[in-house]
C-alpha positions as a printed NumPy array, in Angstrom:
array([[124.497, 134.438, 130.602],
       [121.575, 132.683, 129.765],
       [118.27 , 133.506, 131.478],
       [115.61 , 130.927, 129.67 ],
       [113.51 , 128.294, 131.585],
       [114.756, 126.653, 129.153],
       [118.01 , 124.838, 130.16 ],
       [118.085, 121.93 , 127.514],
       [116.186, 121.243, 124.602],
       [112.427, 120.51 , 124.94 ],
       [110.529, 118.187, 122.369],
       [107.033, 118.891, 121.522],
       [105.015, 117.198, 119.5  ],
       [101.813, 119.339, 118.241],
       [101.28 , 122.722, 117.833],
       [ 99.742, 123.756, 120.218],
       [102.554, 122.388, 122.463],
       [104.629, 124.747, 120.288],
       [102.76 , 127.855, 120.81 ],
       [102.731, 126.864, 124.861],
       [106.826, 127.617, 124.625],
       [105.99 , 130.383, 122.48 ],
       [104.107, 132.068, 124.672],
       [106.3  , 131.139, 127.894],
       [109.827, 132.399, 126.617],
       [110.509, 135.516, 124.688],
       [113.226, 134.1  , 122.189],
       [112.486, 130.68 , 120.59 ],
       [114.854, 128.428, 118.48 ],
       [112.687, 125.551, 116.456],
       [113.903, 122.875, 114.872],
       [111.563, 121.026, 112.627],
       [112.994, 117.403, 112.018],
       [111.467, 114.297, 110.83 ],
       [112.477, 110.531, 111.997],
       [115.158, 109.096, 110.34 ],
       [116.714, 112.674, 109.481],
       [120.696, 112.052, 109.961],
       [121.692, 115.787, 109.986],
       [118.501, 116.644, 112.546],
       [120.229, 113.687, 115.042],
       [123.746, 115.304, 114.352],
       [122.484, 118.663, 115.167],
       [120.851, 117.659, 118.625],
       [124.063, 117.998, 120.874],
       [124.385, 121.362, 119.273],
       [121.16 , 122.333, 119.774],
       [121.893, 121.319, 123.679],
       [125.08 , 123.873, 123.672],
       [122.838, 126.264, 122.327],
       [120.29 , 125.965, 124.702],
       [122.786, 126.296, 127.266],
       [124.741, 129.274, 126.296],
       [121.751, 131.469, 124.998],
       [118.836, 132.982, 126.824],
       [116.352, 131.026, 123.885],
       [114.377, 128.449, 124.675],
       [115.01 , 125.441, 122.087],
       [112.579, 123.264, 120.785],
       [112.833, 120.439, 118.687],
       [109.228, 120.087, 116.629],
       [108.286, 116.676, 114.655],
       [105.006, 117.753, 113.443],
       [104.161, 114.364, 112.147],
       [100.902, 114.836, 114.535],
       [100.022, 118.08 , 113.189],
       [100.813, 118.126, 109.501],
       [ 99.162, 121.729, 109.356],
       [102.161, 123.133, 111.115],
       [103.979, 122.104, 107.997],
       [102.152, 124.798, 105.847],
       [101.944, 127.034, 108.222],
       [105.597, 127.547, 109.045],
       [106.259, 127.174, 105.258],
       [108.242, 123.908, 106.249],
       [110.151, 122.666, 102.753],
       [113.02 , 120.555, 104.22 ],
       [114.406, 118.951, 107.758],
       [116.129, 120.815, 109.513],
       [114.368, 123.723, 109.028],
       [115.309, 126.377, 112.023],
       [112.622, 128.652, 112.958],
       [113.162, 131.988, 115.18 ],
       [110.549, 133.235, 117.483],
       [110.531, 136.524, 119.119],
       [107.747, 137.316, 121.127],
       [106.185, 134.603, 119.924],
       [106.584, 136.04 , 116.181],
       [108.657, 134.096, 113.53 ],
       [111.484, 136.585, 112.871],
       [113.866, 134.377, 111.07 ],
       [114.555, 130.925, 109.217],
       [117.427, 128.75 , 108.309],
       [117.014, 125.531, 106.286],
       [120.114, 124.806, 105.263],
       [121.153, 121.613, 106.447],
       [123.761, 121.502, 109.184],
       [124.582, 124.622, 110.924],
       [127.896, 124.764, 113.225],
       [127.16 , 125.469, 117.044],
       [128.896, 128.958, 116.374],
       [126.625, 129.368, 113.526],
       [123.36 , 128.591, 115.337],
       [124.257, 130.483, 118.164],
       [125.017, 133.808, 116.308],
       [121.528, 133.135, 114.531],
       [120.016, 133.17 , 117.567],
       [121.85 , 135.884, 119.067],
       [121.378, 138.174, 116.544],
       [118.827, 141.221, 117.307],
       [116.241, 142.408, 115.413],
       [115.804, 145.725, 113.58 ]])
């Protein structure tokens, strides 16, 4: 049963924004998308069941305002899925579209 703040999926648009959710909620799920990205839009109503059926907060990042995100999350393609723990990156996807059963296993998963 989820137990995040988090109920649906909250944009942000800088990082510092970011790192506000990171520090709020214990398990993150980023997306980083651009505009125009077809397979980020497809993604967003599973990013909604996601937020919904996991205790993670979701958070769908266009750093277009804060380019230096980019290189600092090591950002080579949209959708890139970043996962926060404690407000440390613990895991990445970026491999285009993920199933909601997918996604929510990724973010389920625990770490060692």
């Amino acid at each position: 049963m989820p137990t995040s703040n988090y109920e649906r999926p909250v944009t942000v648009r800088t990082r510092a924004e970011l790192d506000d959710v990171l520090a709020d909620a214990d398990r993150v799920l980023v997306m980083v998308r651009t505009e125009g990205c077809a397979i980020c839009q497809s993604m967003e109503p599973i990013l909604d069941g996601v937020a919904r059926s996991t205790d993670a907060a979701v958070v769908v990042f266009n750093p277009k305002a804060d380019l230096d995100a980019v290189a600092a999350f090591d950002v080579r393609s949209v959708p890139t899925f970043l996962l926060f723990e404690d407000g440390e990156l613990v895991d990445r996807r970026a491999d285009g579209f993920v199933p909601t059963a997918d996604l929510t296993a990724f973010v389920e998963r625990t770490t060692a």
